PDB file of C-alpha atoms and ligand atoms in Angstrom:
ATOM      1  CA  UNK A 291     104.302  87.305 116.438  1.00 38.00           C
ATOM      2  CA  UNK A 292     106.496  84.698 114.829  1.00 39.00           C
ATOM      3  CA  UNK A 293     108.805  82.082 116.125  1.00 38.00           C
ATOM      4  CA  UNK A 294     112.474  82.953 116.132  1.00 38.00           C
ATOM      5  CA  UNK A 295     114.229  80.241 114.238  1.00 42.00           C
ATOM      6  CA  UNK A 296     117.659  78.936 114.982  1.00 41.00           C
ATOM      7  CA  UNK A 297     118.976  80.603 111.843  1.00 42.00           C
ATOM      8  CA  UNK A 298     117.583  83.993 112.894  1.00 44.00           C
ATOM      9  CA  UNK A 299     119.361  83.699 116.202  1.00 43.00           C
ATOM     10  CA  UNK A 300     122.668  82.834 114.607  1.00 40.00           C
ATOM     11  CA  UNK A 301     122.350  85.684 112.158  1.00 42.00           C
ATOM     12  CA  UNK A 302     121.387  88.168 114.823  1.00 43.00           C
ATOM     13  CA  UNK A 303     124.226  87.209 117.081  1.00 39.00           C
ATOM     14  CA  UNK A 304     127.048  86.974 114.643  1.00 42.00           C
ATOM     15  CA  UNK A 305     126.176  88.244 111.174  1.00 55.00           C
ATOM     16  CA  UNK A 306     128.713  85.850 109.817  1.00 69.00           C
ATOM     17  CA  UNK A 307     127.567  84.436 106.528  1.00 77.00           C
ATOM     18  CA  UNK A 308     129.041  81.212 105.351  1.00 77.00           C
ATOM     19  CA  UNK A 309     128.426  79.561 101.973  1.00 79.00           C
ATOM     20  CA  UNK A 310     126.013  77.193 103.744  1.00 83.00           C
ATOM     21  CA  UNK A 311     123.948  80.092 105.102  1.00 84.00           C
ATOM     22  CA  UNK A 312     123.828  81.725 101.707  1.00 86.00           C
ATOM     23  CA  UNK A 313     122.718  78.516 100.012  1.00 90.00           C
ATOM     24  CA  UNK A 314     119.978  78.121 102.609  1.00 91.00           C
ATOM     25  CA  UNK A 315     118.906  81.756 102.210  1.00 91.00           C
ATOM     26  CA  UNK A 316     118.704  81.383  98.420  1.00 92.00           C
ATOM     27  CA  UNK A 317     116.743  78.151  98.777  1.00 93.00           C
ATOM     28  CA  UNK A 318     114.241  79.717 101.165  1.00 92.00           C
ATOM     29  CA  UNK A 319     113.960  82.801  99.005  1.00 92.00           C
ATOM     30  CA  UNK A 320     113.260  80.736  95.880  1.00 92.00           C
ATOM     31  CA  UNK A 321     110.793  78.550  97.776  1.00 92.00           C
ATOM     32  CA  UNK A 322     108.884  81.629  98.933  1.00 93.00           C
ATOM     33  CA  UNK A 323     109.253  83.478  95.656  1.00 93.00           C
ATOM     34  CA  UNK A 324     106.844  81.143  93.865  1.00 93.00           C
ATOM     35  CA  UNK A 325     104.157  82.012  96.428  1.00 94.00           C
ATOM     36  CA  UNK A 326     104.328  85.775  96.210  1.00 96.00           C
ATOM     37  CA  UNK A 327     103.591  88.689  93.899  1.00 96.00           C
ATOM     38  CA  UNK A 328     105.592  91.364  95.680  1.00 97.00           C
ATOM     39  CA  UNK A 329     108.898  91.713  97.516  1.00 97.00           C
ATOM     40  CA  UNK A 330     108.946  94.437 100.157  1.00 98.00           C
ATOM     41  CA  UNK A 331     112.636  95.146 100.437  1.00 98.00           C
ATOM     42  CA  UNK A 332     113.919  96.913 103.522  1.00 98.00           C
ATOM     43  CA  UNK A 333     117.048  99.041 103.310  1.00 98.00           C
ATOM     44  CA  UNK A 334     118.610 101.256 105.978  1.00 98.00           C
ATOM     45  CA  UNK A 335     117.989 104.934 105.183  1.00 98.00           C
ATOM     46  CA  UNK A 336     121.459 105.842 106.498  1.00 97.00           C
ATOM     47  CA  UNK A 337     123.138 103.613 103.905  1.00 97.00           C
ATOM     48  CA  UNK A 338     120.532 102.818 101.256  1.00 97.00           C
ATOM     49  CA  UNK A 339     122.994 101.182  98.873  1.00 97.00           C
ATOM     50  CA  UNK A 340     125.293  99.330 101.263  1.00 95.00           C
ATOM     51  CA  UNK A 341     122.396  97.867 103.224  1.00 96.00           C
ATOM     52  CA  UNK A 342     120.799  96.166 100.222  1.00 95.00           C
ATOM     53  CA  UNK A 343     121.429  92.574  99.321  1.00 94.00           C
ATOM     54  CA  UNK A 344     123.601  92.491  96.177  1.00 92.00           C
ATOM     55  CA  UNK A 345     121.446  89.812  94.528  1.00 92.00           C
ATOM     56  CA  UNK A 346     117.961  91.014  95.488  1.00 93.00           C
ATOM     57  CA  UNK A 347     117.137  92.127  91.954  1.00 91.00           C
ATOM     58  CA  UNK A 348     117.982  88.766  90.398  1.00 92.00           C
ATOM     59  CA  UNK A 349     116.431  86.802  93.284  1.00 93.00           C
ATOM     60  CA  UNK A 350     113.226  88.793  92.929  1.00 93.00           C
ATOM     61  CA  UNK A 351     113.188  88.793  89.132  1.00 92.00           C
ATOM     62  CA  UNK A 352     109.679  88.853  87.703  1.00 92.00           C
ATOM     63  CA  UNK A 353     108.115  90.039  90.972  1.00 95.00           C
ATOM     64  CA  UNK A 354     106.951  93.517  91.841  1.00 95.00           C
ATOM     65  CA  UNK A 355     109.192  95.245  94.348  1.00 96.00           C
ATOM     66  CA  UNK A 356     108.900  98.079  96.853  1.00 97.00           C
ATOM     67  CA  UNK A 357     111.969  99.576  98.537  1.00 98.00           C
ATOM     68  CA  UNK A 358     111.410 100.849 102.063  1.00 98.00           C
ATOM     69  CA  UNK A 359     114.048 103.154 103.489  1.00 98.00           C
ATOM     70  CA  UNK A 360     113.695 102.131 107.109  1.00 98.00           C
ATOM     71  CA  UNK A 361     115.125 103.847 110.202  1.00 98.00           C
ATOM     72  CA  UNK A 362     114.473 107.141 108.423  1.00 98.00           C
ATOM     73  CA  UNK A 363     114.311 108.695 111.897  1.00 98.00           C
ATOM     74  CA  UNK A 364     118.050 108.061 112.252  1.00 97.00           C
ATOM     75  CA  UNK A 365     118.970 109.454 108.828  1.00 97.00           C
ATOM     76  CA  UNK A 366     119.253 113.051 107.645  1.00 97.00           C
ATOM     77  CA  UNK A 367     115.806 114.280 106.519  1.00 97.00           C
ATOM     78  CA  UNK A 368     117.180 116.085 103.456  1.00 97.00           C
ATOM     79  CA  UNK A 369     119.030 112.955 102.326  1.00 98.00           C
ATOM     80  CA  UNK A 370     115.947 110.837 102.907  1.00 98.00           C
ATOM     81  CA  UNK A 371     114.262 113.015 100.306  1.00 98.00           C
ATOM     82  CA  UNK A 372     117.210 112.819  97.914  1.00 98.00           C
ATOM     83  CA  UNK A 373     117.389 109.028  98.224  1.00 98.00           C
ATOM     84  CA  UNK A 374     113.650 108.708  97.685  1.00 98.00           C
ATOM     85  CA  UNK A 375     114.001 110.786  94.506  1.00 98.00           C
ATOM     86  CA  UNK A 376     116.969 108.682  93.447  1.00 97.00           C
ATOM     87  CA  UNK A 377     115.060 105.384  93.718  1.00 97.00           C
ATOM     88  CA  UNK A 378     111.994 106.902  92.063  1.00 97.00           C
ATOM     89  CA  UNK A 379     114.135 108.111  89.168  1.00 97.00           C
ATOM     90  CA  UNK A 380     115.209 104.507  88.647  1.00 95.00           C
ATOM     91  CA  UNK A 381     111.581 103.468  88.400  1.00 93.00           C
ATOM     92  CA  UNK A 382     111.440 101.885  91.862  1.00 95.00           C
ATOM     93  CA  UNK A 383     108.507 102.195  94.244  1.00 98.00           C
ATOM     94  CA  UNK A 384     109.966 103.710  97.380  1.00 98.00           C
ATOM     95  CA  UNK A 385     108.972 105.138 100.752  1.00 98.00           C
ATOM     96  CA  UNK A 386     110.851 106.307 103.818  1.00 98.00           C
ATOM     97  CA  UNK A 387     109.533 104.766 107.009  1.00 98.00           C
ATOM     98  CA  UNK A 388     110.190 104.335 110.705  1.00 98.00           C
ATOM     99  CA  UNK A 389     109.152 100.770 111.489  1.00 97.00           C
ATOM    100  CA  UNK A 390     109.605 101.414 115.198  1.00 96.00           C
ATOM    101  CA  UNK A 391     107.131 104.298 115.460  1.00 96.00           C
ATOM    102  CA  UNK A 392     105.031 103.307 112.465  1.00 95.00           C
ATOM    103  CA  UNK A 393     105.657 106.590 110.634  1.00 97.00           C
ATOM    104  CA  UNK A 394     105.156 106.254 106.877  1.00 96.00           C
ATOM    105  CA  UNK A 395     103.582 102.820 107.137  1.00 95.00           C
ATOM    106  CA  UNK A 396     100.062 103.874 106.203  1.00 93.00           C
ATOM    107  CA  UNK A 397     101.219 104.982 102.765  1.00 96.00           C
ATOM    108  CA  UNK A 398     102.408 101.477 101.899  1.00 96.00           C
ATOM    109  CA  UNK A 399      98.992 100.093 100.982  1.00 95.00           C
ATOM    110  CA  UNK A 400      98.562 102.617  98.193  1.00 95.00           C
ATOM    111  CA  UNK A 401     102.060 101.920  96.949  1.00 97.00           C
ATOM    112  CA  UNK A 402     101.380  98.167  96.893  1.00 97.00           C
ATOM    113  CA  UNK A 403      98.424  98.777  94.578  1.00 95.00           C
ATOM    114  CA  UNK A 404     100.625 100.893  92.309  1.00 96.00           C
ATOM    115  CA  UNK A 405     103.510  98.430  92.294  1.00 97.00           C
ATOM    116  CA  UNK A 406     101.173  95.516  91.529  1.00 96.00           C
ATOM    117  CA  UNK A 407      99.052  97.342  88.959  1.00 94.00           C
ATOM    118  CA  UNK A 408      99.994  94.892  86.195  1.00 92.00           C
ATOM    119  CA  UNK A 409      99.228  91.810  88.274  1.00 91.00           C
ATOM    120  CA  UNK A 410      95.869  93.228  89.321  1.00 91.00           C
ATOM    121  CA  UNK A 411      95.031  94.047  85.680  1.00 92.00           C
ATOM    122  CA  UNK A 412      96.119  90.548  84.610  1.00 92.00           C
ATOM    123  CA  UNK A 413      93.868  88.974  87.255  1.00 91.00           C
ATOM    124  CA  UNK A 414      90.978  91.129  86.136  1.00 91.00           C
ATOM    125  CA  UNK A 415      91.424  90.038  82.512  1.00 94.00           C
ATOM    126  CA  UNK A 416      91.246  86.429  83.629  1.00 94.00           C
ATOM    127  CA  UNK A 417      88.104  87.107  85.601  1.00 94.00           C
ATOM    128  CA  UNK A 418      89.879  86.838  88.963  1.00 91.00           C
ATOM    129  CA  UNK A 419      88.564  89.631  91.118  1.00 85.00           C
ATOM    130  CA  UNK A 420      89.857  90.790  94.486  1.00 83.00           C
ATOM    131  CA  UNK A 421      92.607  88.231  94.862  1.00 91.00           C
ATOM    132  CA  UNK A 422      94.864  89.740  97.508  1.00 94.00           C
ATOM    133  CA  UNK A 423      98.439  90.638  96.653  1.00 96.00           C
ATOM    134  CA  UNK A 424     100.822  88.306  98.469  1.00 96.00           C
ATOM    135  CA  UNK A 425     103.983  89.904  99.751  1.00 97.00           C
ATOM    136  CA  UNK A 426     107.205  88.936 101.470  1.00 96.00           C
ATOM    137  CA  UNK A 427     109.496  91.184 103.467  1.00 96.00           C
ATOM    138  CA  UNK A 428     113.203  90.780 102.733  1.00 96.00           C
ATOM    139  CA  UNK A 429     116.435  92.376 103.843  1.00 95.00           C
ATOM    140  CA  UNK A 430     119.765  91.968 105.572  1.00 93.00           C
ATOM    141  CA  UNK A 431     119.930  91.177 109.304  1.00 91.00           C
ATOM    142  CA  UNK A 432     119.050  94.016 111.657  1.00 92.00           C
ATOM    143  CA  UNK A 433     117.501  96.242 108.999  1.00 95.00           C
ATOM    144  CA  UNK A 434     114.186  96.078 110.883  1.00 95.00           C
ATOM    145  CA  UNK A 435     112.235  93.271 109.175  1.00 95.00           C
ATOM    146  CA  UNK A 436     110.564  91.896 112.319  1.00 93.00           C
ATOM    147  CA  UNK A 437     109.839  95.350 113.667  1.00 95.00           C
ATOM    148  CA  UNK A 438     108.276  96.253 110.327  1.00 96.00           C
ATOM    149  CA  UNK A 439     106.120  93.125 110.110  1.00 94.00           C
ATOM    150  CA  UNK A 440     104.810  93.726 113.627  1.00 92.00           C
ATOM    151  CA  UNK A 441     104.172  97.368 112.953  1.00 93.00           C
ATOM    152  CA  UNK A 442     102.608  96.874 109.514  1.00 93.00           C
ATOM    153  CA  UNK A 443     100.447  93.958 110.585  1.00 90.00           C
ATOM    154  CA  UNK A 444      99.520  95.575 113.875  1.00 82.00           C
ATOM    155  CA  UNK A 445      97.297  93.885 116.403  1.00 62.00           C
ATOM    156  CA  UNK A 446      94.177  93.664 114.338  1.00 44.00           C
ATOM    157  CA  UNK A 447      95.694  91.256 111.849  1.00 51.00           C
ATOM    158  CA  UNK A 448      94.599  87.677 111.678  1.00 47.00           C
ATOM    159  CA  UNK A 449      96.724  84.863 110.428  1.00 52.00           C
ATOM    160  CA  UNK A 450      95.068  83.066 107.563  1.00 51.00           C
ATOM    161  CA  UNK A 451      96.579  79.746 108.564  1.00 48.00           C
ATOM    162  CA  UNK A 452      98.079  77.114 106.360  1.00 47.00           C
ATOM    163  CA  UNK A 453      96.567  76.734 102.957  1.00 48.00           C
ATOM    164  CA  UNK A 454      96.808  73.840 100.551  1.00 47.00           C
ATOM    165  CA  UNK A 455      99.841  74.127  98.345  1.00 46.00           C
ATOM    166  CA  UNK A 456     101.683  76.275 100.841  1.00 45.00           C
ATOM    167  CA  UNK A 457     104.772  74.718 102.338  1.00 46.00           C
ATOM    168  CA  UNK A 458     104.020  73.482 105.830  1.00 54.00           C
ATOM    169  CA  UNK A 459     104.563  76.062 108.506  1.00 62.00           C
ATOM    170  CA  UNK A 460     104.167  79.101 106.272  1.00 74.00           C
ATOM    171  CA  UNK A 461     101.778  81.615 107.716  1.00 87.00           C
ATOM    172  CA  UNK A 462     100.040  84.420 105.944  1.00 91.00           C
ATOM    173  CA  UNK A 463      98.995  87.535 107.754  1.00 92.00           C
ATOM    174  CA  UNK A 464      95.904  89.069 106.218  1.00 92.00           C
ATOM    175  CA  UNK A 465      96.463  92.813 106.410  1.00 92.00           C
ATOM    176  CA  UNK A 466      93.309  93.799 104.569  1.00 90.00           C
ATOM    177  CA  UNK A 467      91.188  92.454 101.765  1.00 90.00           C
ATOM    178  CA  UNK A 468      93.815  93.278  99.186  1.00 91.00           C
ATOM    179  CA  UNK A 469      97.063  92.307 100.903  1.00 95.00           C
ATOM    180  CA  UNK A 470      98.526  89.238 102.602  1.00 95.00           C
ATOM    181  CA  UNK A 471     101.986  89.119 104.099  1.00 95.00           C
ATOM    182  CA  UNK A 472     104.177  86.090 104.664  1.00 93.00           C
ATOM    183  CA  UNK A 473     104.968  86.220 108.369  1.00 88.00           C
ATOM    184  CA  UNK A 474     108.555  85.011 107.895  1.00 89.00           C
ATOM    185  CA  UNK A 475     110.898  87.515 106.283  1.00 93.00           C
ATOM    186  CA  UNK A 476     113.629  86.631 103.820  1.00 93.00           C
ATOM    187  CA  UNK A 477     116.961  87.089 105.552  1.00 91.00           C
ATOM    188  CA  UNK A 478     119.630  87.931 103.032  1.00 92.00           C
ATOM    189  CA  UNK A 479     123.342  88.533 103.220  1.00 89.00           C
ATOM    190  CA  UNK A 480     124.797  92.036 103.053  1.00 89.00           C
ATOM    191  CA  UNK A 481     127.375  93.337 100.570  1.00 87.00           C
ATOM    192  CA  UNK A 482     130.249  92.083 102.642  1.00 78.00           C
ATOM    193  CA  UNK A 483     132.608  91.754  99.696  1.00 80.00           C
ATOM    194  CA  UNK A 484     132.599  95.481  98.990  1.00 86.00           C
ATOM    195  CA  UNK A 485     134.948  97.147 101.514  1.00 84.00           C
ATOM    196  CA  UNK A 486     133.090 100.487 101.494  1.00 89.00           C
ATOM    197  CA  UNK A 487     129.761  98.760 102.107  1.00 90.00           C
ATOM    198  CA  UNK A 488     131.423  96.626 104.795  1.00 86.00           C
ATOM    199  CA  UNK A 489     132.620  99.737 106.582  1.00 86.00           C
ATOM    200  CA  UNK A 490     129.193 101.405 106.321  1.00 91.00           C
ATOM    201  CA  UNK A 491     127.484  98.271 107.624  1.00 90.00           C
ATOM    202  CA  UNK A 492     129.909  98.169 110.506  1.00 85.00           C
ATOM    203  CA  UNK A 493     129.181 101.814 111.359  1.00 88.00           C
ATOM    204  CA  UNK A 494     125.447 101.199 111.652  1.00 91.00           C
ATOM    205  CA  UNK A 495     126.131  98.099 113.731  1.00 84.00           C
ATOM    206  CA  UNK A 496     125.174  95.481 111.164  1.00 81.00           C
ATOM    207  CA  UNK A 497     128.516  93.766 111.180  1.00 68.00           C
ATOM    208  CA  UNK A 498     131.053  92.730 113.699  1.00 58.00           C
ATOM    209  CA  UNK A 499     132.704  95.794 115.247  1.00 53.00           C
ATOM    210  CA  UNK A 500     136.110  94.215 114.804  1.00 49.00           C
ATOM    211  CA  UNK A 501     135.858  95.351 111.184  1.00 45.00           C
ATOM    212  CA  UNK A 502     136.202  98.950 112.292  1.00 46.00           C
ATOM    213  CA  UNK A 503     139.839  99.012 113.218  1.00 40.00           C
ATOM    214  CA  UNK A 504     139.888 102.211 115.155  1.00 39.00           C
ATOM    215  CA  UNK A 505     143.597 101.856 115.858  1.00 36.00           C
ATOM    216  CA  UNK A 506     144.173 102.934 112.242  1.00 35.00           C
ATOM    217  CA  UNK A 507     143.103 106.422 113.086  1.00 45.00           C
ATOM    218  CA  UNK A 508     145.876 106.692 115.648  1.00 27.00           C
ATOM    219  CA  UNK A 509     148.684 106.609 113.146  1.00 21.00           C
ATOM    220  CA  UNK A 510     149.643 108.908 110.342  1.00 27.00           C
ATOM    221  CA  UNK A 511     147.128 111.611 111.239  1.00 26.00           C
ATOM    222  CA  UNK A 512     149.027 114.546 112.609  1.00 30.00           C
ATOM    223  CA  UNK A 513     146.810 117.581 112.219  1.00 30.00           C
ATOM    224  CA  UNK A 514     144.860 119.020 115.140  1.00 31.00           C
ATOM    225  CA  UNK A 515     141.257 117.945 115.279  1.00 58.00           C
ATOM    226  CA  UNK A 516     142.049 114.598 113.704  1.00 75.00           C
ATOM    227  CA  UNK A 517     139.805 111.595 114.363  1.00 76.00           C
ATOM    228  CA  UNK A 518     142.579 110.199 116.575  1.00 80.00           C
ATOM    229  CA  UNK A 519     142.794 113.323 118.692  1.00 80.00           C
ATOM    230  CA  UNK A 520     139.028 113.513 118.893  1.00 76.00           C
ATOM    231  CA  UNK A 521     138.926 109.939 120.111  1.00 82.00           C
ATOM    232  CA  UNK A 522     141.645 110.685 122.645  1.00 85.00           C
ATOM    233  CA  UNK A 523     139.520 113.588 123.848  1.00 79.00           C
ATOM    234  CA  UNK A 524     136.501 111.306 124.195  1.00 80.00           C
ATOM    235  CA  UNK A 525     138.649 108.766 126.019  1.00 82.00           C
ATOM    236  CA  UNK A 526     139.820 111.471 128.439  1.00 81.00           C
ATOM    237  CA  UNK A 527     136.390 112.897 129.097  1.00 80.00           C
ATOM    238  CA  UNK A 528     134.796 109.470 129.555  1.00 82.00           C
ATOM    239  CA  UNK A 529     137.598 108.207 131.762  1.00 84.00           C
ATOM    240  CA  UNK A 530     138.648 105.499 129.294  1.00 87.00           C
ATOM    241  CA  UNK A 531     142.242 105.270 130.411  1.00 90.00           C
ATOM    242  CA  UNK A 532     144.513 102.282 130.089  1.00 93.00           C
ATOM    243  CA  UNK A 533     147.480 101.375 132.227  1.00 91.00           C
ATOM    244  CA  UNK A 534     150.218 103.983 131.977  1.00 92.00           C
ATOM    245  CA  UNK A 535     147.624 106.775 131.538  1.00 90.00           C
ATOM    246  CA  UNK A 536     147.164 105.928 127.848  1.00 91.00           C
ATOM    247  CA  UNK A 537     143.747 106.741 126.372  1.00 90.00           C
ATOM    248  CA  UNK A 538     141.642 103.660 125.627  1.00 91.00           C
ATOM    249  CA  UNK A 539     140.865 104.398 121.974  1.00 89.00           C
ATOM    250  CA  UNK A 540     138.943 101.176 121.439  1.00 91.00           C
ATOM    251  CA  UNK A 541     136.580 101.918 124.302  1.00 89.00           C
ATOM    252  CA  UNK A 542     136.197 105.560 123.244  1.00 84.00           C
ATOM    253  CA  UNK A 543     135.355 104.564 119.676  1.00 87.00           C
ATOM    254  CA  UNK A 544     132.826 102.065 121.042  1.00 88.00           C
ATOM    255  CA  UNK A 545     131.116 104.926 122.873  1.00 85.00           C
ATOM    256  CA  UNK A 546     131.169 107.063 119.737  1.00 83.00           C
ATOM    257  CA  UNK A 547     129.664 104.257 117.633  1.00 87.00           C
ATOM    258  CA  UNK A 548     126.933 103.589 120.190  1.00 87.00           C
ATOM    259  CA  UNK A 549     126.066 107.277 120.189  1.00 85.00           C
ATOM    260  CA  UNK A 550     125.913 107.330 116.393  1.00 87.00           C
ATOM    261  CA  UNK A 551     123.851 104.147 116.124  1.00 90.00           C
ATOM    262  CA  UNK A 552     121.307 105.274 118.677  1.00 88.00           C
ATOM    263  CA  UNK A 553     120.913 108.661 116.997  1.00 88.00           C
ATOM    264  CA  UNK A 554     122.440 110.561 119.928  1.00 82.00           C
ATOM    265  CA  UNK A 555     124.787 112.319 117.514  1.00 80.00           C
ATOM    266  CA  UNK A 556     121.818 113.485 115.460  1.00 83.00           C
ATOM    267  CA  UNK A 557     120.443 112.205 112.179  1.00 92.00           C
ATOM    268  CA  UNK A 558     123.327 111.181 109.961  1.00 90.00           C
ATOM    269  CA  UNK A 559     123.286 109.627 106.483  1.00 93.00           C
ATOM    270  CA  UNK A 560     126.532 107.989 105.410  1.00 93.00           C
ATOM    271  CA  UNK A 561     125.845 107.514 101.701  1.00 92.00           C
ATOM    272  CA  UNK A 562     125.057 110.141  99.091  1.00 90.00           C
ATOM    273  CA  UNK A 563     122.934 109.436  96.050  1.00 89.00           C
TER     274      UNK A 563
HETATM  275  P1  G4P B 628     115.599  92.286 111.615  1.00 56.46           P
HETATM  276  O1  G4P B 628     114.321  91.547 111.872  1.00 56.46           O
HETATM  277  O2  G4P B 628     115.704  92.817 110.223  1.00 56.46           O
HETATM  278  O3  G4P B 628     116.838  91.544 111.998  1.00 56.46           O
HETATM  279  O4  G4P B 628     115.596  93.616 112.525  1.00 56.46           O
HETATM  280  P2  G4P B 628     114.720  93.952 113.844  1.00 56.46           P
HETATM  281  O5  G4P B 628     113.296  94.146 113.484  1.00 56.46           O
HETATM  282  O6  G4P B 628     115.055  92.965 114.896  1.00 56.46           O
HETATM  283  O7  G4P B 628     115.321  95.372 114.212  1.00 56.46           O
HETATM  284  C1  G4P B 628     116.680  95.557 114.547  1.00 56.46           C
HETATM  285  C2  G4P B 628     116.813  96.752 115.442  1.00 56.46           C
HETATM  286  O8  G4P B 628     116.465  97.931 114.731  1.00 56.46           O
HETATM  287  C3  G4P B 628     115.920  96.728 116.677  1.00 56.46           C
HETATM  288  O9  G4P B 628     116.622  97.399 117.710  1.00 56.46           O
HETATM  289  C4  G4P B 628     114.748  97.602 116.250  1.00 56.46           C
HETATM  290  O10 G4P B 628     114.060  98.167 117.335  1.00 56.46           O
HETATM  291  C5  G4P B 628     115.474  98.654 115.448  1.00 56.46           C
HETATM  292  N1  G4P B 628     114.620  99.323 114.472  1.00 56.46           N
HETATM  293  C6  G4P B 628     113.839  98.750 113.522  1.00 56.46           C
HETATM  294  N2  G4P B 628     113.237  99.681 112.773  1.00 56.46           N
HETATM  295  C7  G4P B 628     113.630 100.892 113.257  1.00 56.46           C
HETATM  296  C8  G4P B 628     113.356 102.259 112.880  1.00 56.46           C
HETATM  297  O11 G4P B 628     112.649 102.568 111.923  1.00 56.46           O
HETATM  298  N3  G4P B 628     113.980 103.226 113.622  1.00 56.46           N
HETATM  299  C9  G4P B 628     114.807 102.931 114.657  1.00 56.46           C
HETATM  300  N4  G4P B 628     115.358 103.950 115.309  1.00 56.46           N
HETATM  301  N5  G4P B 628     115.085 101.671 115.027  1.00 56.46           N
HETATM  302  C10 G4P B 628     114.509 100.670 114.335  1.00 56.46           C
HETATM  303  P3  G4P B 628     117.209  96.630 118.943  1.00 56.46           P
HETATM  304  O12 G4P B 628     118.081  97.587 119.636  1.00 56.46           O
HETATM  305  O13 G4P B 628     117.783  95.325 118.492  1.00 56.46           O
HETATM  306  O14 G4P B 628     115.939  96.302 119.766  1.00 56.46           O
HETATM  307  P4  G4P B 628     115.028  97.315 120.612  1.00 56.46           P
HETATM  308  O15 G4P B 628     115.798  97.561 121.847  1.00 56.46           O
HETATM  309  O16 G4P B 628     114.801  98.569 119.826  1.00 56.46           O
HETATM  310  O17 G4P B 628     113.776  96.530 120.811  1.00 56.46           O
END
């Protein structure tokens, strides 16, 4: 649907954010912010706090905002409900969705109208009728922005093309008569300075795996059924054996992480409201 830019590629492949990347992300965000009424913020339902950009509220100041808890299919259903209640109690507009299957997506249109009630009323007062809400999708790398745009826009959508006053190259996808979506999402940095968030992001696969130092679990944990022993068991059963018959803990933990990330271990939420 949209061209993959060089920056997307870099972000996807490394998730390393440098001051230069952050400056560029802020610049693009601010550039797009003047064009839109609504930020559709994607978070990961398994870690709804850690997966949000720390500055999204200030970057999106003055705009309506919807929080979508994406990958809800991979998170615990009960916690999806608790997190939805949590965001609602803070006055946020929130929905749990599965961008991959499209589950929950239909409900977004109604929520957009609610979230932009004031803007719509303001337009009406000024005699502007039926001006579509303009929205931008934003979130950290890998949270599902592209998948969501494709799923939300679907096949029937038509690009509205460049319009005067819109920075060259910006494309709007007309979703229906009351909503237009910028086809390029805002890619924002994760909370990498918070060690707990960093660990959570690493678990879901949003950061370099090197951050999860599985070796740690090998030392100082003596009791039976410890993470270390469990990993040794996985190493044994999967044939991850190093020279000298030592279990390959790194490989075993890689298998465990893959199983968690793909949902093969069941639906697991890592953060509690
Ligand atoms: P981004 O633009 O925010 O960087 O994320 P993108 O859409 O590329 O999605 C990142 C990965 O997350 C993709 O998996 C995508 O399929 C998956 N994904 C997105 N939304 C959901 C969801 O609601 N549920 C689940 N289970 N997965 C989701 P991938 O492995 O990189 O690609 P693919 O093999 O699935 O195509």
